mmCIF file of C-alpha atoms in Angstrom:
data_model
loop_
_atom_site.group_PDB
_atom_site.id
_atom_site.type_symbol
_atom_site.label_atom_id
_atom_site.label_comp_id
_atom_site.label_asym_id
_atom_site.label_seq_id
_atom_site.Cartn_x
_atom_site.Cartn_y
_atom_site.Cartn_z
ATOM 1 C CA UNK A 1 -0.559 9.326 23.752
ATOM 2 C CA UNK A 2 2.490 6.812 24.573
ATOM 3 C CA UNK A 3 4.627 5.864 21.295
ATOM 4 C CA UNK A 4 7.516 4.377 22.865
ATOM 5 C CA UNK A 5 9.517 3.122 19.757
ATOM 6 C CA UNK A 6 12.661 1.297 22.047
ATOM 7 C CA UNK A 7 9.122 -0.746 22.983
ATOM 8 C CA UNK A 8 8.420 -1.921 19.511
ATOM 9 C CA UNK A 9 11.298 -2.349 18.669
ATOM 10 C CA UNK A 10 11.804 -5.013 21.500
ATOM 11 C CA UNK A 11 9.057 -6.742 19.365
ATOM 12 C CA UNK A 12 10.296 -7.028 16.169
ATOM 13 C CA UNK A 13 13.279 -9.834 16.143
ATOM 14 C CA UNK A 14 14.808 -9.084 12.427
ATOM 15 C CA UNK A 15 15.824 -5.972 13.968
ATOM 16 C CA UNK A 16 18.564 -7.270 15.854
ATOM 17 C CA UNK A 17 20.169 -7.816 12.601
ATOM 18 C CA UNK A 18 22.295 -4.923 12.628
ATOM 19 C CA UNK A 19 20.846 -3.391 9.831
ATOM 20 C CA UNK A 20 18.836 0.087 9.484
ATOM 21 C CA UNK A 21 15.896 -0.676 7.438
ATOM 22 C CA UNK A 22 14.487 2.304 5.579
ATOM 23 C CA UNK A 23 12.769 -0.064 2.857
ATOM 24 C CA UNK A 24 9.617 -0.320 3.477
ATOM 25 C CA UNK A 25 8.748 -0.331 -0.081
ATOM 26 C CA UNK A 26 9.920 -3.829 0.200
ATOM 27 C CA UNK A 27 7.661 -4.883 2.769
ATOM 28 C CA UNK A 28 8.447 -4.062 6.744
ATOM 29 C CA UNK A 29 9.992 -6.074 9.030
ATOM 30 C CA UNK A 30 7.719 -8.739 10.737
ATOM 31 C CA UNK A 31 6.670 -9.074 14.248
ATOM 32 C CA UNK A 32 7.202 -11.764 16.024
ATOM 33 C CA UNK A 33 3.469 -12.363 17.214
ATOM 34 C CA UNK A 34 3.072 -12.278 13.714
ATOM 35 C CA UNK A 35 5.628 -14.941 12.841
ATOM 36 C CA UNK A 36 4.232 -17.047 15.902
ATOM 37 C CA UNK A 37 0.909 -16.807 14.649
ATOM 38 C CA UNK A 38 1.561 -17.877 11.733
ATOM 39 C CA UNK A 39 3.804 -20.772 12.679
ATOM 40 C CA UNK A 40 1.143 -22.495 14.664
ATOM 41 C CA UNK A 41 -1.511 -22.014 12.438
ATOM 42 C CA UNK A 42 0.885 -23.766 9.863
ATOM 43 C CA UNK A 43 1.346 -26.749 11.823
ATOM 44 C CA UNK A 44 -2.623 -26.832 12.826
ATOM 45 C CA UNK A 45 -4.263 -26.098 9.219
ATOM 46 C CA UNK A 46 -5.384 -28.196 6.400
ATOM 47 C CA UNK A 47 -5.931 -26.949 2.554
ATOM 48 C CA UNK A 48 -9.515 -26.862 2.713
ATOM 49 C CA UNK A 49 -12.215 -24.613 4.837
ATOM 50 C CA UNK A 50 -14.869 -26.808 4.320
ATOM 51 C CA UNK A 51 -16.399 -30.349 5.727
ATOM 52 C CA UNK A 52 -17.154 -31.402 9.254
ATOM 53 C CA UNK A 53 -12.894 -31.965 10.305
ATOM 54 C CA UNK A 54 -11.475 -29.833 13.117
ATOM 55 C CA UNK A 55 -8.662 -28.695 10.774
ATOM 56 C CA UNK A 56 -11.403 -27.000 8.651
ATOM 57 C CA UNK A 57 -13.551 -25.551 10.966
ATOM 58 C CA UNK A 58 -10.548 -23.861 11.898
ATOM 59 C CA UNK A 59 -9.637 -22.832 8.590
ATOM 60 C CA UNK A 60 -12.903 -21.441 8.487
ATOM 61 C CA UNK A 61 -12.884 -19.195 11.536
ATOM 62 C CA UNK A 62 -8.924 -18.457 10.316
ATOM 63 C CA UNK A 63 -10.734 -17.287 7.220
ATOM 64 C CA UNK A 64 -13.530 -15.213 8.643
ATOM 65 C CA UNK A 65 -11.079 -13.621 11.465
ATOM 66 C CA UNK A 66 -8.953 -12.327 8.002
ATOM 67 C CA UNK A 67 -11.876 -10.707 6.583
ATOM 68 C CA UNK A 68 -12.984 -9.026 9.919
ATOM 69 C CA UNK A 69 -9.610 -7.438 10.373
ATOM 70 C CA UNK A 70 -9.033 -6.200 7.308
ATOM 71 C CA UNK A 71 -12.969 -4.347 7.265
ATOM 72 C CA UNK A 72 -11.971 -3.249 10.896
ATOM 73 C CA UNK A 73 -8.498 -1.451 8.911
ATOM 74 C CA UNK A 74 -10.527 0.332 5.855
ATOM 75 C CA UNK A 75 -13.886 0.690 7.876
ATOM 76 C CA UNK A 76 -15.687 -2.115 5.442
ATOM 77 C CA UNK A 77 -18.238 -5.105 5.228
ATOM 78 C CA UNK A 78 -16.347 -8.276 5.978
ATOM 79 C CA UNK A 79 -18.794 -9.942 3.368
ATOM 80 C CA UNK A 80 -16.763 -7.294 0.850
ATOM 81 C CA UNK A 81 -13.202 -8.403 1.814
ATOM 82 C CA UNK A 82 -11.569 -10.629 -1.010
ATOM 83 C CA UNK A 83 -8.478 -11.925 -0.097
ATOM 84 C CA UNK A 84 -5.864 -13.460 -2.200
ATOM 85 C CA UNK A 85 -2.135 -13.848 -2.874
ATOM 86 C CA UNK A 86 -0.825 -10.084 -3.229
ATOM 87 C CA UNK A 87 -2.881 -6.854 -4.234
ATOM 88 C CA UNK A 88 -1.093 -6.848 -7.880
ATOM 89 C CA UNK A 89 -2.719 -10.013 -8.490
ATOM 90 C CA UNK A 90 -6.115 -8.957 -6.930
ATOM 91 C CA UNK A 91 -6.091 -6.475 -8.996
ATOM 92 C CA UNK A 92 -5.911 -8.059 -12.382
ATOM 93 C CA UNK A 93 -8.212 -10.261 -11.472
ATOM 94 C CA UNK A 94 -10.296 -7.627 -10.959
ATOM 95 C CA UNK A 95 -9.279 -6.322 -14.059
ATOM 96 C CA UNK A 96 -10.253 -9.091 -16.019
ATOM 97 C CA UNK A 97 -13.752 -9.687 -14.303
ATOM 98 C CA UNK A 98 -14.480 -5.652 -15.315
ATOM 99 C CA UNK A 99 -13.349 -6.283 -18.692
ATOM 100 C CA UNK A 100 -17.000 -6.524 -20.158
ATOM 101 C CA UNK A 101 -17.571 -2.792 -19.208
ATOM 102 C CA UNK A 102 -14.468 -1.781 -20.353
ATOM 103 C CA UNK A 103 -15.124 -2.098 -24.279
ATOM 104 C CA UNK A 104 -15.299 0.650 -27.448
ATOM 105 C CA UNK A 105 -16.944 3.784 -26.573
ATOM 106 C CA UNK A 106 -16.138 3.913 -22.638
ATOM 107 C CA UNK A 107 -13.304 5.265 -21.125
ATOM 108 C CA UNK A 108 -10.813 4.764 -18.131
ATOM 109 C CA UNK A 109 -8.512 7.283 -16.218
ATOM 110 C CA UNK A 110 -5.362 6.360 -14.759
ATOM 111 C CA UNK A 111 -2.565 8.488 -13.149
ATOM 112 C CA UNK A 112 1.162 8.786 -13.446
ATOM 113 C CA UNK A 113 1.455 8.947 -9.297
ATOM 114 C CA UNK A 114 0.390 5.250 -9.095
ATOM 115 C CA UNK A 115 2.545 2.136 -8.788
ATOM 116 C CA UNK A 116 2.371 -0.606 -11.831
ATOM 117 C CA UNK A 117 -0.151 -2.832 -9.769
ATOM 118 C CA UNK A 118 -3.050 -0.429 -10.251
ATOM 119 C CA UNK A 119 -1.865 0.680 -13.711
ATOM 120 C CA UNK A 120 -0.568 -2.790 -15.608
ATOM 121 C CA UNK A 121 -3.899 -4.741 -15.660
ATOM 122 C CA UNK A 122 -5.756 -1.455 -16.767
ATOM 123 C CA UNK A 123 -4.133 -1.036 -19.294
ATOM 124 C CA UNK A 124 -3.819 -5.102 -20.730
ATOM 125 C CA UNK A 125 -8.137 -4.629 -20.633
ATOM 126 C CA UNK A 126 -8.152 -1.555 -22.577
ATOM 127 C CA UNK A 127 -5.148 -3.094 -25.206
ATOM 128 C CA UNK A 128 -7.748 -5.936 -25.681
ATOM 129 C CA UNK A 129 -10.741 -4.356 -25.961
ATOM 130 C CA UNK A 130 -10.647 -1.000 -26.917
ATOM 131 C CA UNK A 131 -11.528 1.290 -24.060
ATOM 132 C CA UNK A 132 -9.523 4.934 -24.298
ATOM 133 C CA UNK A 133 -7.557 5.420 -21.867
ATOM 134 C CA UNK A 134 -6.791 9.603 -20.231
ATOM 135 C CA UNK A 135 -4.101 10.095 -17.966
ATOM 136 C CA UNK A 136 -3.735 12.715 -14.940
ATOM 137 C CA UNK A 137 0.034 13.498 -14.885
ATOM 138 C CA UNK A 138 2.231 14.847 -11.542
ATOM 139 C CA UNK A 139 3.349 18.336 -11.135
ATOM 140 C CA UNK A 140 6.835 17.817 -12.164
ATOM 141 C CA UNK A 141 8.274 20.747 -9.224
ATOM 142 C CA UNK A 142 6.311 19.301 -6.588
ATOM 143 C CA UNK A 143 4.899 15.623 -7.579
ATOM 144 C CA UNK A 144 1.419 17.116 -6.897
ATOM 145 C CA UNK A 145 -1.442 15.325 -8.476
ATOM 146 C CA UNK A 146 -3.994 18.311 -9.356
ATOM 147 C CA UNK A 147 -7.551 16.842 -8.854
ATOM 148 C CA UNK A 148 -8.740 19.785 -11.187
ATOM 149 C CA UNK A 149 -7.349 18.344 -14.193
ATOM 150 C CA UNK A 150 -9.648 15.262 -13.774
ATOM 151 C CA UNK A 151 -12.736 17.525 -14.321
ATOM 152 C CA UNK A 152 -11.783 17.578 -18.056
ATOM 153 C CA UNK A 153 -10.307 13.954 -17.808
ATOM 154 C CA UNK A 154 -13.738 12.626 -16.542
ATOM 155 C CA UNK A 155 -16.666 12.251 -19.327
ATOM 156 C CA UNK A 156 -19.713 10.474 -19.675
ATOM 157 C CA UNK A 157 -18.332 7.285 -20.900
ATOM 158 C CA UNK A 158 -15.899 7.018 -18.137
ATOM 159 C CA UNK A 159 -16.146 3.270 -16.571
ATOM 160 C CA UNK A 160 -12.945 3.580 -13.940
ATOM 161 C CA UNK A 161 -10.826 5.952 -12.232
ATOM 162 C CA UNK A 162 -7.609 4.121 -11.000
ATOM 163 C CA UNK A 163 -5.798 6.082 -8.076
ATOM 164 C CA UNK A 164 -3.407 5.532 -5.634
ATOM 165 C CA UNK A 165 -4.136 6.733 -1.822
ATOM 166 C CA UNK A 166 -0.511 7.542 -1.090
ATOM 167 C CA UNK A 167 2.420 6.997 -3.705
ATOM 168 C CA UNK A 168 4.944 4.793 -2.373
ATOM 169 C CA UNK A 169 7.541 6.510 -3.910
ATOM 170 C CA UNK A 170 7.605 10.014 -3.723
ATOM 171 C CA UNK A 171 4.942 9.709 -0.515
ATOM 172 C CA UNK A 172 2.100 12.475 -2.068
ATOM 173 C CA UNK A 173 -1.181 11.739 -1.024
ATOM 174 C CA UNK A 174 -3.694 13.259 -3.700
ATOM 175 C CA UNK A 175 -7.350 13.881 -2.454
ATOM 176 C CA UNK A 176 -9.454 10.725 -3.940
ATOM 177 C CA UNK A 177 -12.686 12.081 -2.336
ATOM 178 C CA UNK A 178 -13.006 14.803 -4.989
ATOM 179 C CA UNK A 179 -11.852 12.233 -7.645
ATOM 180 C CA UNK A 180 -14.627 10.042 -6.596
ATOM 181 C CA UNK A 181 -17.066 12.440 -6.325
ATOM 182 C CA UNK A 182 -16.204 13.444 -10.138
ATOM 183 C CA UNK A 183 -16.523 9.910 -11.461
ATOM 184 C CA UNK A 184 -19.251 8.800 -9.625
ATOM 185 C CA UNK A 185 -21.487 11.681 -11.286
ATOM 186 C CA UNK A 186 -21.115 9.313 -14.152
ATOM 187 C CA UNK A 187 -21.346 6.540 -12.739
ATOM 188 C CA UNK A 188 -18.262 5.380 -13.099
ATOM 189 C CA UNK A 189 -16.855 3.393 -10.565
ATOM 190 C CA UNK A 190 -13.506 4.475 -8.394
ATOM 191 C CA UNK A 191 -10.664 2.006 -7.598
ATOM 192 C CA UNK A 192 -7.859 3.153 -5.106
ATOM 193 C CA UNK A 193 -4.636 1.060 -4.252
ATOM 194 C CA UNK A 194 -4.271 2.229 -0.597
ATOM 195 C CA UNK A 195 -1.104 -0.157 -0.318
ATOM 196 C CA UNK A 196 1.074 3.063 0.418
ATOM 197 C CA UNK A 197 -1.173 4.798 2.736
ATOM 198 C CA UNK A 198 -2.402 1.784 5.028
ATOM 199 C CA UNK A 199 1.035 1.466 6.846
ATOM 200 C CA UNK A 200 0.696 5.246 7.530
ATOM 201 C CA UNK A 201 -2.541 6.815 7.479
ATOM 202 C CA UNK A 202 -6.008 6.382 8.700
ATOM 203 C CA UNK A 203 -8.122 4.703 6.045
ATOM 204 C CA UNK A 204 -11.653 4.746 5.385
ATOM 205 C CA UNK A 205 -13.127 3.314 2.469
ATOM 206 C CA UNK A 206 -16.394 5.509 2.780
ATOM 207 C CA UNK A 207 -14.407 8.822 3.781
ATOM 208 C CA UNK A 208 -11.975 8.062 -0.168
ATOM 209 C CA UNK A 209 -15.509 7.600 -1.709
ATOM 210 C CA UNK A 210 -13.724 4.120 -3.282
ATOM 211 C CA UNK A 211 -15.761 1.272 -4.318
ATOM 212 C CA UNK A 212 -13.083 -1.011 -4.097
ATOM 213 C CA UNK A 213 -10.222 -0.450 -2.283
ATOM 214 C CA UNK A 214 -6.638 -2.618 -2.178
ATOM 215 C CA UNK A 215 -4.075 -3.270 0.770
ATOM 216 C CA UNK A 216 -1.015 -5.341 0.890
ATOM 217 C CA UNK A 217 -0.780 -7.124 4.443
ATOM 218 C CA UNK A 218 3.465 -6.900 4.005
ATOM 219 C CA UNK A 219 3.126 -3.422 3.507
ATOM 220 C CA UNK A 220 2.602 -3.188 7.599
ATOM 221 C CA UNK A 221 4.495 -6.131 8.568
ATOM 222 C CA UNK A 222 2.435 -8.869 7.876
ATOM 223 C CA UNK A 223 2.426 -11.805 5.729
ATOM 224 C CA UNK A 224 2.620 -11.754 1.880
ATOM 225 C CA UNK A 225 -1.413 -11.561 1.178
ATOM 226 C CA UNK A 226 -3.438 -8.946 -0.597
ATOM 227 C CA UNK A 227 -6.294 -7.871 0.199
ATOM 228 C CA UNK A 228 -9.856 -6.214 -2.372
ATOM 229 C CA UNK A 229 -12.480 -4.518 -0.368
ATOM 230 C CA UNK A 230 -15.602 -3.758 -1.662
ATOM 231 C CA UNK A 231 -17.715 -0.547 -0.067
ATOM 232 C CA UNK A 232 -20.868 -2.801 -0.934
ATOM 233 C CA UNK A 233 -20.777 -6.275 -0.717
ATOM 234 C CA UNK A 234 -23.428 -6.489 -2.954
ATOM 235 C CA UNK A 235 -21.713 -5.890 -6.079
ATOM 236 C CA UNK A 236 -19.365 -8.794 -5.972
ATOM 237 C CA UNK A 237 -23.537 -10.590 -7.281
ATOM 238 C CA UNK A 238 -22.907 -8.125 -10.200
ATOM 239 C CA UNK A 239 -19.143 -8.559 -11.245
ATOM 240 C CA UNK A 240 -18.385 -11.699 -13.205
ATOM 241 C CA UNK A 241 -17.169 -14.517 -11.258
ATOM 242 C CA UNK A 242 -13.535 -15.515 -11.257
ATOM 243 C CA UNK A 243 -13.397 -18.813 -9.101
ATOM 244 C CA UNK A 244 -13.085 -21.830 -10.302
ATOM 245 C CA UNK A 245 -15.992 -22.653 -8.035
ATOM 246 C CA UNK A 246 -19.041 -22.466 -10.486
ATOM 247 C CA UNK A 247 -21.145 -21.726 -7.223
ATOM 248 C CA UNK A 248 -19.090 -19.195 -5.677
ATOM 249 C CA UNK A 249 -20.825 -16.749 -3.847
ATOM 250 C CA UNK A 250 -19.838 -13.042 -2.541
ATOM 251 C CA UNK A 251 -16.134 -12.295 -1.752
ATOM 252 C CA UNK A 252 -15.675 -15.959 -3.148
ATOM 253 C CA UNK A 253 -16.328 -14.931 -6.535
ATOM 254 C CA UNK A 254 -12.811 -13.206 -7.242
ATOM 255 C CA UNK A 255 -10.771 -15.633 -4.964
ATOM 256 C CA UNK A 256 -8.850 -18.013 -7.472
ATOM 257 C CA UNK A 257 -7.571 -20.816 -5.944
ATOM 258 C CA UNK A 258 -7.677 -21.945 -2.369
ATOM 259 C CA UNK A 259 -5.922 -19.833 0.557
ATOM 260 C CA UNK A 260 -3.010 -20.223 2.641
ATOM 261 C CA UNK A 261 -4.413 -20.927 5.974
ATOM 262 C CA UNK A 262 -1.447 -20.264 7.616
ATOM 263 C CA UNK A 263 -0.526 -17.194 6.106
ATOM 264 C CA UNK A 264 -4.408 -16.035 6.816
ATOM 265 C CA UNK A 265 -4.051 -15.868 10.332
ATOM 266 C CA UNK A 266 -1.246 -13.378 10.331
ATOM 267 C CA UNK A 267 -3.759 -11.229 9.032
ATOM 268 C CA UNK A 268 -5.506 -10.145 12.224
ATOM 269 C CA UNK A 269 -2.101 -10.388 14.348
ATOM 270 C CA UNK A 270 -0.405 -7.710 11.961
ATOM 271 C CA UNK A 271 -3.470 -5.660 12.255
ATOM 272 C CA UNK A 272 -4.016 -5.847 16.094
ATOM 273 C CA UNK A 273 0.267 -5.213 16.239
ATOM 274 C CA UNK A 274 -0.875 -1.978 14.408
ATOM 275 C CA UNK A 275 -3.556 -1.286 16.678
ATOM 276 C CA UNK A 276 -1.553 -1.449 19.954
ATOM 277 C CA UNK A 277 1.743 0.746 18.542
ATOM 278 C CA UNK A 278 0.515 2.975 20.894
ATOM 279 C CA UNK A 279 0.381 1.628 24.974
ATOM 280 C CA UNK A 280 -2.859 3.608 26.316
ATOM 281 C CA UNK A 281 -5.335 3.067 23.067
ATOM 282 C CA UNK A 282 -7.768 1.220 23.969
ATOM 283 C CA UNK A 283 -11.365 0.062 23.173
ATOM 284 C CA UNK A 284 -12.805 -2.030 20.070
ATOM 285 C CA UNK A 285 -9.355 -2.571 17.357
ATOM 286 C CA UNK A 286 -10.994 0.225 14.960
ATOM 287 C CA UNK A 287 -10.603 2.798 17.861
ATOM 288 C CA UNK A 288 -7.568 1.555 18.929
ATOM 289 C CA UNK A 289 -5.925 1.756 15.307
ATOM 290 C CA UNK A 290 -7.270 5.127 15.154
ATOM 291 C CA UNK A 291 -5.159 6.076 18.718
ATOM 292 C CA UNK A 292 -2.213 4.319 17.306
ATOM 293 C CA UNK A 293 -1.964 5.403 13.749
ATOM 294 C CA UNK A 294 -2.622 9.042 15.565
ATOM 295 C CA UNK A 295 0.261 8.375 17.581
ATOM 296 C CA UNK A 296 2.668 7.534 14.934
ATOM 297 C CA UNK A 297 1.774 10.141 12.756
ATOM 298 C CA UNK A 298 2.900 12.871 15.599
ATOM 299 C CA UNK A 299 6.342 10.910 15.730
ATOM 300 C CA UNK A 300 6.637 10.516 12.114
ATOM 301 C CA UNK A 301 6.204 13.983 11.458
ATOM 302 C CA UNK A 302 8.847 15.427 13.638
ATOM 303 C CA UNK A 303 11.265 12.270 12.312
ATOM 304 C CA UNK A 304 10.528 13.264 8.651
ATOM 305 C CA UNK A 305 10.820 16.884 9.599
ATOM 306 C CA UNK A 306 14.215 16.329 10.833
ATOM 307 C CA UNK A 307 14.730 13.680 7.597
ATOM 308 C CA UNK A 308 13.760 16.363 5.332
ATOM 309 C CA UNK A 309 15.992 18.693 6.681
ATOM 310 C CA UNK A 310 19.608 17.213 6.991
ATOM 311 C CA UNK A 311 18.530 15.931 3.363
ATOM 312 C CA UNK A 312 18.474 19.420 2.032
ATOM 313 C CA UNK A 313 21.797 20.101 3.700
ATOM 314 C CA UNK A 314 23.487 17.847 1.728
ATOM 315 C CA UNK A 315 25.238 19.378 -1.554
ATOM 316 C CA UNK A 316 24.132 17.340 -4.394
ATOM 317 C CA UNK A 317 21.228 15.643 -3.073
ATOM 318 C CA UNK A 318 17.914 16.374 -4.596
ATOM 319 C CA UNK A 319 14.663 15.570 -3.118
ATOM 320 C CA UNK A 320 12.069 14.819 -5.392
ATOM 321 C CA UNK A 321 8.694 16.202 -4.624
ATOM 322 C CA UNK A 322 7.542 18.728 -1.838
ATOM 323 C CA UNK A 323 3.879 17.001 -1.854
ATOM 324 C CA UNK A 324 1.647 19.237 0.689
ATOM 325 C CA UNK A 325 -0.701 16.012 1.661
ATOM 326 C CA UNK A 326 1.985 12.968 1.890
ATOM 327 C CA UNK A 327 3.071 9.603 3.739
ATOM 328 C CA UNK A 328 6.994 9.439 5.764
ATOM 329 C CA UNK A 329 7.943 8.370 2.077
ATOM 330 C CA UNK A 330 10.617 9.983 -0.496
ATOM 331 C CA UNK A 331 12.642 9.608 -3.230
ATOM 332 C CA UNK A 332 16.153 11.871 -3.477
ATOM 333 C CA UNK A 333 19.020 11.617 -6.355
ATOM 334 C CA UNK A 334 22.778 11.706 -6.025
ATOM 335 C CA UNK A 335 24.305 14.753 -8.420
ATOM 336 C CA UNK A 336 25.776 12.567 -10.724
ATOM 337 C CA UNK A 337 25.986 9.241 -9.004
ATOM 338 C CA UNK A 338 23.295 6.654 -10.187
ATOM 339 C CA UNK A 339 20.815 4.904 -7.670
ATOM 340 C CA UNK A 340 21.988 1.605 -7.305
ATOM 341 C CA UNK A 341 25.625 2.997 -6.788
ATOM 342 C CA UNK A 342 24.074 4.892 -4.081
ATOM 343 C CA UNK A 343 21.897 2.096 -2.417
ATOM 344 C CA UNK A 344 24.918 -0.426 -2.708
ATOM 345 C CA UNK A 345 26.903 1.984 -0.912
ATOM 346 C CA UNK A 346 24.209 2.257 1.632
ATOM 347 C CA UNK A 347 24.456 -1.012 1.589
ATOM 348 C CA UNK A 348 27.849 -1.850 2.267
ATOM 349 C CA UNK A 349 27.287 0.074 5.242
ATOM 350 C CA UNK A 350 23.951 -2.456 6.704
ATOM 351 C CA UNK A 351 21.558 0.213 5.571
ATOM 352 C CA UNK A 352 18.675 -1.430 3.498
ATOM 353 C CA UNK A 353 17.105 1.388 0.291
ATOM 354 C CA UNK A 354 15.263 0.386 -2.581
ATOM 355 C CA UNK A 355 17.018 1.746 -5.930
ATOM 356 C CA UNK A 356 14.554 2.607 -8.711
ATOM 357 C CA UNK A 357 16.039 2.801 -12.367
ATOM 358 C CA UNK A 358 14.955 2.986 -15.836
ATOM 359 C CA UNK A 359 11.482 0.854 -16.381
ATOM 360 C CA UNK A 360 11.032 0.183 -12.563
ATOM 361 C CA UNK A 361 8.076 2.963 -11.866
ATOM 362 C CA UNK A 362 6.868 4.636 -14.617
ATOM 363 C CA UNK A 363 6.530 7.778 -12.257
ATOM 364 C CA UNK A 364 10.261 8.451 -12.050
ATOM 365 C CA UNK A 365 10.326 7.679 -15.978
ATOM 366 C CA UNK A 366 8.123 10.501 -16.699
ATOM 367 C CA UNK A 367 9.883 12.984 -14.242
ATOM 368 C CA UNK A 368 12.866 12.210 -15.962
ATOM 369 C CA UNK A 369 14.839 11.115 -13.560
ATOM 370 C CA UNK A 370 15.531 7.722 -14.758
ATOM 371 C CA UNK A 371 17.329 9.050 -17.730
ATOM 372 C CA UNK A 372 19.608 10.543 -14.992
ATOM 373 C CA UNK A 373 20.434 6.827 -13.074
ATOM 374 C CA UNK A 374 17.383 6.596 -11.506
ATOM 375 C CA UNK A 375 16.403 7.224 -7.618
ATOM 376 C CA UNK A 376 16.570 5.748 -4.327
ATOM 377 C CA UNK A 377 13.325 5.164 -2.263
ATOM 378 C CA UNK A 378 13.379 5.105 1.115
ATOM 379 C CA UNK A 379 11.204 5.424 4.314
ATOM 380 C CA UNK A 380 10.075 5.648 7.359
ATOM 381 C CA UNK A 381 8.689 2.709 9.726
ATOM 382 C CA UNK A 382 6.693 2.443 13.505
ATOM 383 C CA UNK A 383 10.394 1.625 13.913
ATOM 384 C CA UNK A 384 12.608 3.949 12.669
ATOM 385 C CA UNK A 385 14.787 6.005 15.130
ATOM 386 C CA UNK A 386 16.457 9.228 15.005
ATOM 387 C CA UNK A 387 19.794 7.935 15.155
ATOM 388 C CA UNK A 388 18.975 5.708 12.017
ATOM 389 C CA UNK A 389 18.208 8.648 10.107
ATOM 390 C CA UNK A 390 20.969 11.124 11.230
ATOM 391 C CA UNK A 391 23.109 7.576 10.257
ATOM 392 C CA UNK A 392 21.733 7.466 6.424
ATOM 393 C CA UNK A 393 22.779 11.271 6.026
ATOM 394 C CA UNK A 394 26.288 10.408 7.389
ATOM 395 C CA UNK A 395 26.708 7.942 4.645
ATOM 396 C CA UNK A 396 25.121 10.113 2.298
ATOM 397 C CA UNK A 397 28.179 12.672 3.116
ATOM 398 C CA UNK A 398 30.697 10.302 2.827
ATOM 399 C CA UNK A 399 29.772 9.318 -0.381
#
C-alpha cells in the first residue's frame, strides 16, 4: 500500500495557509477537486431536477450520482439515500417523521456518548409524545460505552435506539452491532450516527446492523451536505412523509425543500478523493475506499500512538478516555487552564483546535469536565503530519 501524505497535502490548497489543522470536528479541509467540481456545477445548474431543459436533466444526474456515491461509501442501496442540508437536520426530520411511533407506552434508548445531533431530536419527540427515555452511560475512566447495559435498557416496549458509531469528542467506537441485534429482537429501530466514524473507518450499514445510518459529508472534506441512509429502501414508503411534494416517493419523502445541486456535485468528488488516498488503490469505488481507508488507518495508528505518548509525557495534561476501539480523535484538559484559554494559546500559534465548554457536550458535562473549564478536542486528518503533532506538543509544553 502507498500512502503519501505529502502528495495528499498537495491536493488541498487551504493547507498552504500556514496553519496546523487539528480541528476536523469543525470539518476537514476541502480538496481542490471538490471545490472545482462544486464551482463548475454551480455555473451550470438550475433550481430544479425536473423538466426537459438540459440543466434540469443535468441536475437529475447530479442528484443520482450523489446518492450512488454515498451508497457505495456505506454499502447500501442508492434508493435508500436521503440528502439534505446536514446530518443534524436530517435526523431532526427523521425524528419528526417517526414521532407517531414514539408515544406513551413506548421507549427509546439514547447514549451519553453521542453528539447532540443524535440526541436533541429524540428528546423533543419524547417530551412531546410521552415516550420513555433511557440512557446508556459512559465509563468515566476509559470513556467506553459498555454494551452489557443495553440488555437491561432495551425492553419489549423499546421502539428505537440511537447510537454513534464513533465519538467525535473522545474517539470511542462502541460495538454497535451488539446493540442493534438486541433492539431488533424486540422489533425496534436502530439509528446510527456515523458522522464521527466515516472519515476514519470502514462503514458498512449491514455490518453495523443499522436500520438507518447518517453521515456528514463535510466531515471528510466534502460540501456542507448530510445524508440519511436506510438499509431497506422500502422502509421509506412506511415512514410518514416530510416532503412538501404530496406525490414524493422513496428518498424524496424525507427531503424537505429543494436541493443545492452545485453542492451535491461535490459529494462524489469528495468520496472519490477518499478512495484515492492510497496511490495503489484499484477496482470499484467501494474497493478503492476499502484499500485507501486501510492505508490511512495504518498511517494514523502510528501517528496517533506518537501523539498519545507525547501528551502523556506532559505534566498537567490529561487525555480523556482510553477506549480499546476508537478513531483518532481525542479531548484533553490542562490542569488549571480553561479550555478556551488553551485553544486561544494554540490559535495564536496557528494551531486550530476546538474548545468545548459547559453546555457544548453532554458527554463532557456527564464526565464533570465542564465544571473544571472544559476540554480541548483535536483529531488527525488524512493530511496530518508528525511535524504537526510534535508542534502541538511543543506549544502545550510552553503553555
